[in-house]
Amino acid sequence: MDGEQIQPPPTESDALDAYSRVVTGVAARVLPSVAALAVRSARGNGAGSAVTFTADGLLLTSAHVVDGAEGGNATFADGTESRFDVVGADPLSDLAVLRVRATSVPPAELGDADRLRIGQLVVAVGNPMGLAGSVTAGVVSGLGRSLPARDGRLVRLIEDVIQTDAALNPGNSGGALADSAGRVIGVNTAVAGYGLGLAVPINSTTRQIIGDLVSTGRVRRAWLGVAGVPVPLPPEVAERTGQRRGLRVVEVVPGSPAGSAGIYLGDVLVSAGGRPVQSGQGLQRLMLGPAIGSRLPVTLLRRGAFVDVITIPAELTH
C-alpha cells in the first residue's frame, strides 16, 4: 500500500456544506418561480403562495387559498407584480390554476412524487406570514397520508399526501415543495401541527387534474356507487394476484353503475381497469373524467371465486 494516500473521513463540516449546497441550489432554482398572493374575495382579504409552471404564466396553488375569489395580485421574487385570474379550482384535490396577465417569470419543473422515499431531503418555498421568498428544508416524514377535503356536502380524501418536517406556516399554502434537484413534487397545503406539514403530491393523477383545470376550468369525476373497507386477501389469492388487500363492498347505492353491473354486498374488489384496488382511495384514483361513460372491467372475489363484471361509471354531480 506504499504511496497510496488515505483520504480522511468526511467531517461534520463537510456534510453540512453538502447539505447547504443542495438547499441553496434548490432555492436559487425555485424561488424565481414562486409568487406571494394577495387574494380578495367576498369573505375578505387573504394571502398565500403559488408556483409558476408554464412559460405563458400559469401558476399552481391550493384551492383553499383562492376559495371564493376571482383574482388578486401576485408578487414575484424579483419584485414583479401582476394581476392574476383564477382559471379553475378543484376543492376535492385542493389544487387551483391561476393565470397572471404579464410575466417573464421562469417556470418551475414539475417532478413525480411517486418516486419519493421516506427520509429524502425536500425544500419548501413560499411566503409564510407575509415573509416573501422564505425557504425551509427537511425530510419526507411519511408517504401515503390522507387529508380530508370538502366541497359543499361532499367529502373526499386527498390520497398519497406527503408529510414533511420542513417548517410550514400560514401563507405557505400553495407554495412549492421541491426535491433536491429543484423539481416541484408537491404543493404545500396544510399545517397539521407543530413540526408537521402536508403537501398535495404532483403525480400522474394530479397532473390530469391540473390539465383539466387548464383546459376546462373544472374537474369531472366518475361515480360507481359503492363503499368499501380494505380487507386482507386469502393467502392463495394474494399469491396469485401479487397483492395483499382488496376492498370489501359494504354499500351499493340502488340504481348506481355498480348496482346495475351486478356488484353485491360482501364482494371484494380486487382490480378495476386492470389496476389493483386495495383501498377506497385507490378506487377513487380511477374515477377521473376519462372514466365517465367508459367500460371499466372489475374483477371481484365472491365466495372464494373470481368474478368479472363490466361497469360504466357515471358522472358525479353535486
C-alpha atoms as a PDB file:
ATOM      1  CA  MET A   1       0.000   0.000   0.000  1.00  0.00           C
ATOM      2  CA  ASP A   2       3.076   2.211  -0.215  1.00  0.00           C
ATOM      3  CA  GLY A   3       2.459   5.523  -1.935  1.00  0.00           C
ATOM      4  CA  GLU A   4      -1.305   5.236  -1.626  1.00  0.00           C
ATOM      5  CA  GLN A   5      -2.828   8.237   0.068  1.00  0.00           C
ATOM      6  CA  ILE A   6      -5.527   7.582   2.590  1.00  0.00           C
ATOM      7  CA  GLN A   7      -8.374  10.067   2.387  1.00  0.00           C
ATOM      8  CA  PRO A   8      -9.567  11.343   5.756  1.00  0.00           C
ATOM      9  CA  PRO A   9     -13.193  10.539   6.604  1.00  0.00           C
ATOM     10  CA  PRO A  10     -15.696  13.315   5.849  1.00  0.00           C
ATOM     11  CA  THR A  11     -16.165  15.704   8.714  1.00  0.00           C
ATOM     12  CA  GLU A  12     -19.394  17.115  10.091  1.00  0.00           C
ATOM     13  CA  SER A  13     -18.453  20.389   8.406  1.00  0.00           C
ATOM     14  CA  ASP A  14     -18.167  18.608   5.036  1.00  0.00           C
ATOM     15  CA  ALA A  15     -21.633  17.120   5.472  1.00  0.00           C
ATOM     16  CA  LEU A  16     -23.147  20.470   6.382  1.00  0.00           C
ATOM     17  CA  ASP A  17     -21.505  22.062   3.379  1.00  0.00           C
ATOM     18  CA  ALA A  18     -23.024  19.415   1.091  1.00  0.00           C
ATOM     19  CA  TYR A  19     -26.441  19.912   2.699  1.00  0.00           C
ATOM     20  CA  SER A  20     -26.170  23.669   2.332  1.00  0.00           C
ATOM     21  CA  ARG A  21     -25.163  23.379  -1.323  1.00  0.00           C
ATOM     22  CA  VAL A  22     -28.275  21.329  -2.070  1.00  0.00           C
ATOM     23  CA  VAL A  23     -30.640  23.688  -0.258  1.00  0.00           C
ATOM     24  CA  THR A  24     -29.136  26.850  -1.726  1.00  0.00           C
ATOM     25  CA  GLY A  25     -29.167  25.284  -5.190  1.00  0.00           C
ATOM     26  CA  VAL A  26     -32.851  24.379  -4.903  1.00  0.00           C
ATOM     27  CA  ALA A  27     -33.665  27.848  -3.559  1.00  0.00           C
ATOM     28  CA  ALA A  28     -31.868  29.535  -6.451  1.00  0.00           C
ATOM     29  CA  ARG A  29     -33.759  27.384  -8.941  1.00  0.00           C
ATOM     30  CA  VAL A  30     -37.259  27.552  -7.453  1.00  0.00           C
ATOM     31  CA  LEU A  31     -37.507  30.963  -5.755  1.00  0.00           C
ATOM     32  CA  PRO A  32     -37.845  32.972  -9.003  1.00  0.00           C
ATOM     33  CA  SER A  33     -40.898  30.882  -9.926  1.00  0.00           C
ATOM     34  CA  VAL A  34     -42.774  31.358  -6.641  1.00  0.00           C
ATOM     35  CA  ALA A  35     -45.236  34.200  -6.084  1.00  0.00           C
ATOM     36  CA  ALA A  36     -46.774  35.744  -2.995  1.00  0.00           C
ATOM     37  CA  LEU A  37     -50.530  36.041  -3.474  1.00  0.00           C
ATOM     38  CA  ALA A  38     -52.802  38.777  -2.180  1.00  0.00           C
ATOM     39  CA  VAL A  39     -56.323  37.411  -2.571  1.00  0.00           C
ATOM     40  CA  ARG A  40     -59.564  39.398  -2.491  1.00  0.00           C
ATOM     41  CA  SER A  41     -62.938  37.722  -2.091  1.00  0.00           C
ATOM     42  CA  ALA A  42     -66.365  38.395  -0.640  1.00  0.00           C
ATOM     43  CA  ARG A  43     -65.109  36.921   2.635  1.00  0.00           C
ATOM     44  CA  GLY A  44     -62.282  39.451   2.872  1.00  0.00           C
ATOM     45  CA  ASN A  45     -58.578  39.573   2.110  1.00  0.00           C
ATOM     46  CA  GLY A  46     -56.260  36.584   2.249  1.00  0.00           C
ATOM     47  CA  ALA A  47     -52.722  35.542   1.390  1.00  0.00           C
ATOM     48  CA  GLY A  48     -50.866  32.512   0.145  1.00  0.00           C
ATOM     49  CA  SER A  49     -48.279  31.315  -2.325  1.00  0.00           C
ATOM     50  CA  ALA A  50     -48.242  29.942  -5.868  1.00  0.00           C
ATOM     51  CA  VAL A  51     -45.656  28.465  -8.219  1.00  0.00           C
ATOM     52  CA  THR A  52     -45.312  29.200 -11.946  1.00  0.00           C
ATOM     53  CA  PHE A  53     -45.320  26.021 -14.022  1.00  0.00           C
ATOM     54  CA  THR A  54     -45.656  27.222 -17.632  1.00  0.00           C
ATOM     55  CA  ALA A  55     -43.791  29.840 -19.642  1.00  0.00           C
ATOM     56  CA  ASP A  56     -47.041  31.627 -20.537  1.00  0.00           C
ATOM     57  CA  GLY A  57     -47.887  32.498 -16.939  1.00  0.00           C
ATOM     58  CA  LEU A  58     -49.913  29.647 -15.435  1.00  0.00           C
ATOM     59  CA  LEU A  59     -49.490  29.221 -11.688  1.00  0.00           C
ATOM     60  CA  LEU A  60     -50.371  26.354  -9.379  1.00  0.00           C
ATOM     61  CA  THR A  61     -51.704  26.954  -5.873  1.00  0.00           C
ATOM     62  CA  SER A  62     -54.028  25.478  -3.256  1.00  0.00           C
ATOM     63  CA  ALA A  63     -57.760  25.693  -3.924  1.00  0.00           C
ATOM     64  CA  HIS A  64     -58.447  26.897  -0.391  1.00  0.00           C
ATOM     65  CA  VAL A  65     -56.128  29.880  -0.918  1.00  0.00           C
ATOM     66  CA  VAL A  66     -58.366  31.281  -3.679  1.00  0.00           C
ATOM     67  CA  ASP A  67     -61.697  29.939  -2.411  1.00  0.00           C
ATOM     68  CA  GLY A  68     -64.461  32.341  -3.433  1.00  0.00           C
ATOM     69  CA  ALA A  69     -62.074  34.662  -5.278  1.00  0.00           C
ATOM     70  CA  GLU A  70     -61.908  35.532  -8.952  1.00  0.00           C
ATOM     71  CA  GLY A  71     -58.449  37.079  -8.789  1.00  0.00           C
ATOM     72  CA  GLY A  72     -55.907  39.114  -6.898  1.00  0.00           C
ATOM     73  CA  ASN A  73     -52.280  40.195  -7.135  1.00  0.00           C
ATOM     74  CA  ALA A  74     -49.127  38.099  -7.449  1.00  0.00           C
ATOM     75  CA  THR A  75     -45.694  39.388  -6.451  1.00  0.00           C
ATOM     76  CA  PHE A  76     -42.556  37.531  -7.514  1.00  0.00           C
ATOM     77  CA  ALA A  77     -39.079  37.376  -6.001  1.00  0.00           C
ATOM     78  CA  ASP A  78     -37.682  39.886  -8.496  1.00  0.00           C
ATOM     79  CA  GLY A  79     -40.291  42.456  -7.465  1.00  0.00           C
ATOM     80  CA  THR A  80     -42.531  41.916 -10.484  1.00  0.00           C
ATOM     81  CA  GLU A  81     -46.207  42.380  -9.690  1.00  0.00           C
ATOM     82  CA  SER A  82     -49.117  41.209 -11.786  1.00  0.00           C
ATOM     83  CA  ARG A  83     -52.854  40.760 -11.520  1.00  0.00           C
ATOM     84  CA  PHE A  84     -53.957  37.109 -11.595  1.00  0.00           C
ATOM     85  CA  ASP A  85     -57.220  35.459 -12.568  1.00  0.00           C
ATOM     86  CA  VAL A  86     -58.444  32.095 -11.310  1.00  0.00           C
ATOM     87  CA  VAL A  87     -58.568  29.677 -14.257  1.00  0.00           C
ATOM     88  CA  GLY A  88     -60.094  26.854 -12.245  1.00  0.00           C
ATOM     89  CA  ALA A  89     -60.124  25.308  -8.773  1.00  0.00           C
ATOM     90  CA  ASP A  90     -60.795  21.811  -7.507  1.00  0.00           C
ATOM     91  CA  PRO A  91     -61.545  21.716  -3.764  1.00  0.00           C
ATOM     92  CA  LEU A  92     -61.507  17.901  -3.695  1.00  0.00           C
ATOM     93  CA  SER A  93     -57.809  17.829  -4.595  1.00  0.00           C
ATOM     94  CA  ASP A  94     -57.084  21.253  -3.044  1.00  0.00           C
ATOM     95  CA  LEU A  95     -55.481  22.415  -6.284  1.00  0.00           C
ATOM     96  CA  ALA A  96     -56.130  25.539  -8.354  1.00  0.00           C
ATOM     97  CA  VAL A  97     -54.662  27.050 -11.509  1.00  0.00           C
ATOM     98  CA  LEU A  98     -54.148  30.809 -11.918  1.00  0.00           C
ATOM     99  CA  ARG A  99     -53.043  32.965 -14.841  1.00  0.00           C
ATOM    100  CA  VAL A 100     -51.005  36.138 -14.453  1.00  0.00           C
ATOM    101  CA  ARG A 101     -51.564  38.831 -17.025  1.00  0.00           C
ATOM    102  CA  ALA A 102     -47.944  39.765 -17.696  1.00  0.00           C
ATOM    103  CA  THR A 103     -44.837  37.924 -16.589  1.00  0.00           C
ATOM    104  CA  SER A 104     -41.392  36.898 -17.692  1.00  0.00           C
ATOM    105  CA  VAL A 105     -41.008  34.583 -14.693  1.00  0.00           C
ATOM    106  CA  PRO A 106     -39.304  31.259 -15.469  1.00  0.00           C
ATOM    107  CA  PRO A 107     -41.473  28.187 -14.881  1.00  0.00           C
ATOM    108  CA  ALA A 108     -40.512  25.599 -12.288  1.00  0.00           C
ATOM    109  CA  GLU A 109     -40.104  22.000 -13.387  1.00  0.00           C
ATOM    110  CA  LEU A 110     -42.772  19.610 -12.140  1.00  0.00           C
ATOM    111  CA  GLY A 111     -41.484  16.284 -10.822  1.00  0.00           C
ATOM    112  CA  ASP A 112     -43.051  12.968  -9.804  1.00  0.00           C
ATOM    113  CA  ALA A 113     -43.916  12.447  -6.141  1.00  0.00           C
ATOM    114  CA  ASP A 114     -44.480   8.732  -6.728  1.00  0.00           C
ATOM    115  CA  ARG A 115     -40.691   8.361  -6.754  1.00  0.00           C
ATOM    116  CA  LEU A 116     -40.193   9.899  -3.312  1.00  0.00           C
ATOM    117  CA  ARG A 117     -38.757   7.888  -0.444  1.00  0.00           C
ATOM    118  CA  ILE A 118     -39.125   8.429   3.285  1.00  0.00           C
ATOM    119  CA  GLY A 119     -36.128  10.335   4.622  1.00  0.00           C
ATOM    120  CA  GLN A 120     -35.475  12.109   1.319  1.00  0.00           C
ATOM    121  CA  LEU A 121     -34.473  15.772   1.514  1.00  0.00           C
ATOM    122  CA  VAL A 122     -37.154  18.275   0.465  1.00  0.00           C
ATOM    123  CA  VAL A 123     -37.226  22.064   0.381  1.00  0.00           C
ATOM    124  CA  ALA A 124     -40.339  24.206   0.919  1.00  0.00           C
ATOM    125  CA  VAL A 125     -40.508  27.595  -0.798  1.00  0.00           C
ATOM    126  CA  GLY A 126     -43.298  30.044  -0.049  1.00  0.00           C
ATOM    127  CA  ASN A 127     -44.366  33.224   1.663  1.00  0.00           C
ATOM    128  CA  PRO A 128     -45.352  32.425   5.253  1.00  0.00           C
ATOM    129  CA  MET A 129     -46.785  35.214   7.415  1.00  0.00           C
ATOM    130  CA  GLY A 130     -46.042  37.757   4.674  1.00  0.00           C
ATOM    131  CA  LEU A 131     -42.332  36.941   4.617  1.00  0.00           C
ATOM    132  CA  ALA A 132     -41.748  36.683   0.883  1.00  0.00           C
ATOM    133  CA  GLY A 133     -39.329  34.154  -0.538  1.00  0.00           C
ATOM    134  CA  SER A 134     -38.915  32.036   2.590  1.00  0.00           C
ATOM    135  CA  VAL A 135     -37.077  28.713   2.289  1.00  0.00           C
ATOM    136  CA  THR A 136     -37.167  25.839   4.778  1.00  0.00           C
ATOM    137  CA  ALA A 137     -35.730  22.350   4.453  1.00  0.00           C
ATOM    138  CA  GLY A 138     -36.468  18.975   5.954  1.00  0.00           C
ATOM    139  CA  VAL A 139     -37.152  15.400   5.011  1.00  0.00           C
ATOM    140  CA  VAL A 140     -40.090  13.361   3.788  1.00  0.00           C
ATOM    141  CA  SER A 141     -41.503  12.133   7.085  1.00  0.00           C
ATOM    142  CA  GLY A 142     -44.253   9.980   5.622  1.00  0.00           C
ATOM    143  CA  LEU A 143     -45.948   8.999   2.384  1.00  0.00           C
ATOM    144  CA  GLY A 144     -49.434   7.792   1.545  1.00  0.00           C
ATOM    145  CA  ARG A 145     -51.115  10.010   4.126  1.00  0.00           C
ATOM    146  CA  SER A 146     -54.754  11.045   3.601  1.00  0.00           C
ATOM    147  CA  LEU A 147     -56.165  14.537   4.010  1.00  0.00           C
ATOM    148  CA  PRO A 148     -59.952  15.166   4.178  1.00  0.00           C
ATOM    149  CA  ALA A 149     -61.184  17.717   1.645  1.00  0.00           C
ATOM    150  CA  ARG A 150     -64.702  19.129   1.440  1.00  0.00           C
ATOM    151  CA  ASP A 151     -66.634  20.611  -1.473  1.00  0.00           C
ATOM    152  CA  GLY A 152     -70.046  21.597  -0.170  1.00  0.00           C
ATOM    153  CA  ARG A 153     -71.561  18.451   1.334  1.00  0.00           C
ATOM    154  CA  LEU A 154     -69.152  16.164  -0.499  1.00  0.00           C
ATOM    155  CA  VAL A 155     -66.125  14.955   1.449  1.00  0.00           C
ATOM    156  CA  ARG A 156     -63.260  13.079  -0.147  1.00  0.00           C
ATOM    157  CA  LEU A 157     -59.814  12.039   0.970  1.00  0.00           C
ATOM    158  CA  ILE A 158     -56.871  13.517  -0.927  1.00  0.00           C
ATOM    159  CA  GLU A 159     -54.677  10.446  -1.241  1.00  0.00           C
ATOM    160  CA  ASP A 160     -50.916   9.947  -1.200  1.00  0.00           C
ATOM    161  CA  VAL A 161     -50.354  13.220   0.669  1.00  0.00           C
ATOM    162  CA  ILE A 162     -46.708  13.948   1.501  1.00  0.00           C
ATOM    163  CA  GLN A 163     -45.812  14.529   5.146  1.00  0.00           C
ATOM    164  CA  THR A 164     -42.703  16.602   5.804  1.00  0.00           C
ATOM    165  CA  ASP A 165     -40.984  18.193   8.777  1.00  0.00           C
ATOM    166  CA  ALA A 166     -39.935  21.203   6.682  1.00  0.00           C
ATOM    167  CA  ALA A 167     -41.412  24.147   8.589  1.00  0.00           C
ATOM    168  CA  LEU A 168     -44.709  25.337   7.084  1.00  0.00           C
ATOM    169  CA  ASN A 169     -46.663  28.315   8.392  1.00  0.00           C
ATOM    170  CA  PRO A 170     -49.742  30.309   7.334  1.00  0.00           C
ATOM    171  CA  GLY A 171     -49.039  31.722   3.880  1.00  0.00           C
ATOM    172  CA  ASN A 172     -47.022  28.675   2.794  1.00  0.00           C
ATOM    173  CA  SER A 173     -50.163  27.076   1.341  1.00  0.00           C
ATOM    174  CA  GLY A 174     -49.898  26.938  -2.429  1.00  0.00           C
ATOM    175  CA  GLY A 175     -46.114  27.150  -2.365  1.00  0.00           C
ATOM    176  CA  ALA A 176     -43.663  24.640  -3.752  1.00  0.00           C
ATOM    177  CA  LEU A 177     -42.275  21.522  -2.124  1.00  0.00           C
ATOM    178  CA  ALA A 178     -39.212  20.603  -4.173  1.00  0.00           C
ATOM    179  CA  ASP A 179     -36.801  17.685  -4.263  1.00  0.00           C
ATOM    180  CA  SER A 180     -33.028  18.013  -4.161  1.00  0.00           C
ATOM    181  CA  ALA A 181     -32.929  18.579  -7.943  1.00  0.00           C
ATOM    182  CA  GLY A 182     -35.291  21.549  -7.693  1.00  0.00           C
ATOM    183  CA  ARG A 183     -38.266  19.717  -9.187  1.00  0.00           C
ATOM    184  CA  VAL A 184     -41.630  20.612  -7.650  1.00  0.00           C
ATOM    185  CA  ILE A 185     -43.058  17.375  -6.268  1.00  0.00           C
ATOM    186  CA  GLY A 186     -45.788  18.838  -4.080  1.00  0.00           C
ATOM    187  CA  VAL A 187     -47.985  21.841  -3.337  1.00  0.00           C
ATOM    188  CA  ASN A 188     -47.946  22.753   0.338  1.00  0.00           C
ATOM    189  CA  THR A 189     -51.498  22.582   1.570  1.00  0.00           C
ATOM    190  CA  ALA A 190     -51.795  22.393   5.342  1.00  0.00           C
ATOM    191  CA  VAL A 191     -50.088  22.749   8.649  1.00  0.00           C
ATOM    192  CA  ALA A 192     -51.365  19.868  10.758  1.00  0.00           C
ATOM    193  CA  GLY A 193     -49.382  20.794  13.865  1.00  0.00           C
ATOM    194  CA  TYR A 194     -46.024  21.995  15.037  1.00  0.00           C
ATOM    195  CA  GLY A 195     -43.276  20.223  13.116  1.00  0.00           C
ATOM    196  CA  LEU A 196     -45.772  18.619  10.734  1.00  0.00           C
ATOM    197  CA  GLY A 197     -46.567  19.820   7.218  1.00  0.00           C
ATOM    198  CA  LEU A 198     -48.536  18.252   4.391  1.00  0.00           C
ATOM    199  CA  ALA A 199     -48.366  18.695   0.629  1.00  0.00           C
ATOM    200  CA  VAL A 200     -50.548  17.512  -2.242  1.00  0.00           C
ATOM    201  CA  PRO A 201     -48.312  15.381  -4.488  1.00  0.00           C
ATOM    202  CA  ILE A 202     -47.504  16.061  -8.123  1.00  0.00           C
ATOM    203  CA  ASN A 203     -48.059  12.708  -9.824  1.00  0.00           C
ATOM    204  CA  SER A 204     -49.951  11.225 -12.764  1.00  0.00           C
ATOM    205  CA  THR A 205     -53.328  11.742 -11.066  1.00  0.00           C
ATOM    206  CA  THR A 206     -52.797  15.377 -10.105  1.00  0.00           C
ATOM    207  CA  ARG A 207     -51.233  16.130 -13.491  1.00  0.00           C
ATOM    208  CA  GLN A 208     -54.526  15.026 -15.052  1.00  0.00           C
ATOM    209  CA  ILE A 209     -56.441  17.236 -12.615  1.00  0.00           C
ATOM    210  CA  ILE A 210     -54.182  20.191 -13.474  1.00  0.00           C
ATOM    211  CA  GLY A 211     -54.698  19.525 -17.182  1.00  0.00           C
ATOM    212  CA  ASP A 212     -58.488  19.527 -16.720  1.00  0.00           C
ATOM    213  CA  LEU A 213     -58.343  22.816 -14.803  1.00  0.00           C
ATOM    214  CA  VAL A 214     -56.240  24.415 -17.555  1.00  0.00           C
ATOM    215  CA  SER A 215     -58.468  23.216 -20.397  1.00  0.00           C
ATOM    216  CA  THR A 216     -61.962  23.477 -18.896  1.00  0.00           C
ATOM    217  CA  GLY A 217     -61.624  25.194 -15.502  1.00  0.00           C
ATOM    218  CA  ARG A 218     -63.167  22.234 -13.690  1.00  0.00           C
ATOM    219  CA  VAL A 219     -62.574  18.569 -12.925  1.00  0.00           C
ATOM    220  CA  ARG A 220     -65.117  15.972 -13.954  1.00  0.00           C
ATOM    221  CA  ARG A 221     -65.254  12.855 -11.798  1.00  0.00           C
ATOM    222  CA  ALA A 222     -66.854   9.483 -12.297  1.00  0.00           C
ATOM    223  CA  TRP A 223     -69.011   7.592  -9.808  1.00  0.00           C
ATOM    224  CA  LEU A 224     -69.577   3.872  -9.237  1.00  0.00           C
ATOM    225  CA  GLY A 225     -71.848   3.961  -6.207  1.00  0.00           C
ATOM    226  CA  VAL A 226     -70.018   1.604  -3.866  1.00  0.00           C
ATOM    227  CA  ALA A 227     -68.455   1.995  -0.443  1.00  0.00           C
ATOM    228  CA  GLY A 228     -65.943  -0.447   0.920  1.00  0.00           C
ATOM    229  CA  VAL A 229     -63.373  -1.259   3.568  1.00  0.00           C
ATOM    230  CA  PRO A 230     -59.882  -2.711   2.962  1.00  0.00           C
ATOM    231  CA  VAL A 231     -59.556  -6.387   3.890  1.00  0.00           C
ATOM    232  CA  PRO A 232     -56.714  -8.924   3.606  1.00  0.00           C
ATOM    233  CA  LEU A 233     -56.997 -11.276   0.639  1.00  0.00           C
ATOM    234  CA  PRO A 234     -56.832 -15.037   1.262  1.00  0.00           C
ATOM    235  CA  PRO A 235     -53.206 -16.281   1.046  1.00  0.00           C
ATOM    236  CA  GLU A 236     -53.792 -18.228  -2.177  1.00  0.00           C
ATOM    237  CA  VAL A 237     -55.397 -15.170  -3.814  1.00  0.00           C
ATOM    238  CA  ALA A 238     -52.624 -12.894  -2.570  1.00  0.00           C
ATOM    239  CA  GLU A 239     -50.021 -15.235  -4.053  1.00  0.00           C
ATOM    240  CA  ARG A 240     -51.857 -15.453  -7.380  1.00  0.00           C
ATOM    241  CA  THR A 241     -52.504 -11.710  -7.744  1.00  0.00           C
ATOM    242  CA  GLY A 242     -49.394 -10.356  -6.055  1.00  0.00           C
ATOM    243  CA  GLN A 243     -51.471  -8.030  -3.837  1.00  0.00           C
ATOM    244  CA  ARG A 244     -52.270  -8.400  -0.163  1.00  0.00           C
ATOM    245  CA  ARG A 245     -55.503  -6.465   0.190  1.00  0.00           C
ATOM    246  CA  GLY A 246     -58.793  -5.890  -1.579  1.00  0.00           C
ATOM    247  CA  LEU A 247     -61.845  -3.698  -0.956  1.00  0.00           C
ATOM    248  CA  ARG A 248     -64.866  -5.403   0.622  1.00  0.00           C
ATOM    249  CA  VAL A 249     -68.151  -3.850  -0.552  1.00  0.00           C
ATOM    250  CA  VAL A 250     -70.242  -2.663   2.408  1.00  0.00           C
ATOM    251  CA  GLU A 251     -72.708  -0.484   0.490  1.00  0.00           C
ATOM    252  CA  VAL A 252     -74.113  -0.429  -3.040  1.00  0.00           C
ATOM    253  CA  VAL A 253     -76.297   2.527  -3.973  1.00  0.00           C
ATOM    254  CA  PRO A 254     -79.531   1.277  -5.635  1.00  0.00           C
ATOM    255  CA  GLY A 255     -79.588   2.069  -9.335  1.00  0.00           C
ATOM    256  CA  SER A 256     -75.914   3.036  -9.334  1.00  0.00           C
ATOM    257  CA  PRO A 257     -73.438   1.901 -12.018  1.00  0.00           C
ATOM    258  CA  ALA A 258     -72.106  -0.697  -9.562  1.00  0.00           C
ATOM    259  CA  GLY A 259     -75.600  -1.992  -8.793  1.00  0.00           C
ATOM    260  CA  SER A 260     -76.504  -2.183 -12.483  1.00  0.00           C
ATOM    261  CA  ALA A 261     -73.291  -4.107 -13.199  1.00  0.00           C
ATOM    262  CA  GLY A 262     -74.067  -6.790 -10.598  1.00  0.00           C
ATOM    263  CA  ILE A 263     -71.757  -5.847  -7.729  1.00  0.00           C
ATOM    264  CA  TYR A 264     -73.195  -7.025  -4.403  1.00  0.00           C
ATOM    265  CA  LEU A 265     -72.641  -6.537  -0.688  1.00  0.00           C
ATOM    266  CA  GLY A 266     -69.809  -8.741   0.517  1.00  0.00           C
ATOM    267  CA  ASP A 267     -67.981  -8.815  -2.822  1.00  0.00           C
ATOM    268  CA  VAL A 268     -64.292  -7.984  -2.599  1.00  0.00           C
ATOM    269  CA  LEU A 269     -62.982  -5.708  -5.347  1.00  0.00           C
ATOM    270  CA  VAL A 270     -59.575  -6.963  -6.467  1.00  0.00           C
ATOM    271  CA  SER A 271     -58.908  -4.866  -9.561  1.00  0.00           C
ATOM    272  CA  ALA A 272     -60.558  -2.255 -11.771  1.00  0.00           C
ATOM    273  CA  GLY A 273     -59.439  -1.355 -15.249  1.00  0.00           C
ATOM    274  CA  GLY A 274     -56.570  -3.823 -14.848  1.00  0.00           C
ATOM    275  CA  ARG A 275     -55.197  -1.960 -11.814  1.00  0.00           C
ATOM    276  CA  PRO A 276     -55.155  -3.321  -8.244  1.00  0.00           C
ATOM    277  CA  VAL A 277     -57.802  -1.987  -5.858  1.00  0.00           C
ATOM    278  CA  GLN A 278     -56.602  -2.115  -2.267  1.00  0.00           C
ATOM    279  CA  SER A 279     -58.426   0.861  -0.736  1.00  0.00           C
ATOM    280  CA  GLY A 280     -61.242   3.300  -1.365  1.00  0.00           C
ATOM    281  CA  GLN A 281     -58.685   5.920  -2.304  1.00  0.00           C
ATOM    282  CA  GLY A 282     -57.197   3.569  -4.881  1.00  0.00           C
ATOM    283  CA  LEU A 283     -60.609   3.161  -6.482  1.00  0.00           C
ATOM    284  CA  GLN A 284     -61.245   6.913  -6.438  1.00  0.00           C
ATOM    285  CA  ARG A 285     -57.955   7.431  -8.242  1.00  0.00           C
ATOM    286  CA  LEU A 286     -59.539   5.774 -11.281  1.00  0.00           C
ATOM    287  CA  MET A 287     -62.648   7.952 -11.137  1.00  0.00           C
ATOM    288  CA  LEU A 288     -61.496  10.956 -13.160  1.00  0.00           C
ATOM    289  CA  GLY A 289     -63.027  12.361 -16.332  1.00  0.00           C
ATOM    290  CA  PRO A 290     -61.970   9.727 -18.895  1.00  0.00           C
ATOM    291  CA  ALA A 291     -63.743   7.018 -16.889  1.00  0.00           C
ATOM    292  CA  ILE A 292     -67.160   8.666 -17.338  1.00  0.00           C
ATOM    293  CA  GLY A 293     -69.289   6.575 -19.681  1.00  0.00           C
ATOM    294  CA  SER A 294     -66.417   4.193 -20.452  1.00  0.00           C
ATOM    295  CA  ARG A 295     -66.315   0.438 -19.920  1.00  0.00           C
ATOM    296  CA  LEU A 296     -64.440  -0.315 -16.703  1.00  0.00           C
ATOM    297  CA  PRO A 297     -63.785  -4.057 -16.156  1.00  0.00           C
ATOM    298  CA  VAL A 298     -63.871  -5.012 -12.479  1.00  0.00           C
ATOM    299  CA  THR A 299     -62.597  -8.280 -11.003  1.00  0.00           C
ATOM    300  CA  LEU A 300     -64.324  -9.417  -7.807  1.00  0.00           C
ATOM    301  CA  LEU A 301     -63.794 -12.156  -5.296  1.00  0.00           C
ATOM    302  CA  ARG A 302     -67.178 -13.717  -4.471  1.00  0.00           C
ATOM    303  CA  ARG A 303     -67.434 -16.742  -2.193  1.00  0.00           C
ATOM    304  CA  GLY A 304     -63.829 -17.643  -2.946  1.00  0.00           C
ATOM    305  CA  ALA A 305     -64.195 -17.419  -6.752  1.00  0.00           C
ATOM    306  CA  PHE A 306     -63.172 -14.708  -9.184  1.00  0.00           C
ATOM    307  CA  VAL A 307     -65.999 -12.912 -10.971  1.00  0.00           C
ATOM    308  CA  ASP A 308     -65.572 -10.371 -13.776  1.00  0.00           C
ATOM    309  CA  VAL A 309     -68.142  -7.630 -14.388  1.00  0.00           C
ATOM    310  CA  ILE A 310     -68.248  -4.602 -16.650  1.00  0.00           C
ATOM    311  CA  THR A 311     -69.190  -1.269 -15.080  1.00  0.00           C
ATOM    312  CA  ILE A 312     -69.993   2.018 -16.818  1.00  0.00           C
ATOM    313  CA  PRO A 313     -69.111   4.823 -14.360  1.00  0.00           C
ATOM    314  CA  ALA A 314     -71.469   7.819 -14.459  1.00  0.00           C
ATOM    315  CA  GLU A 315     -70.546  11.468 -13.903  1.00  0.00           C
ATOM    316  CA  LEU A 316     -70.565  12.591 -10.279  1.00  0.00           C
ATOM    317  CA  THR A 317     -72.870  15.559  -9.751  1.00  0.00           C
ATOM    318  CA  HIS A 318     -73.124  17.547  -6.526  1.00  0.00           C
END
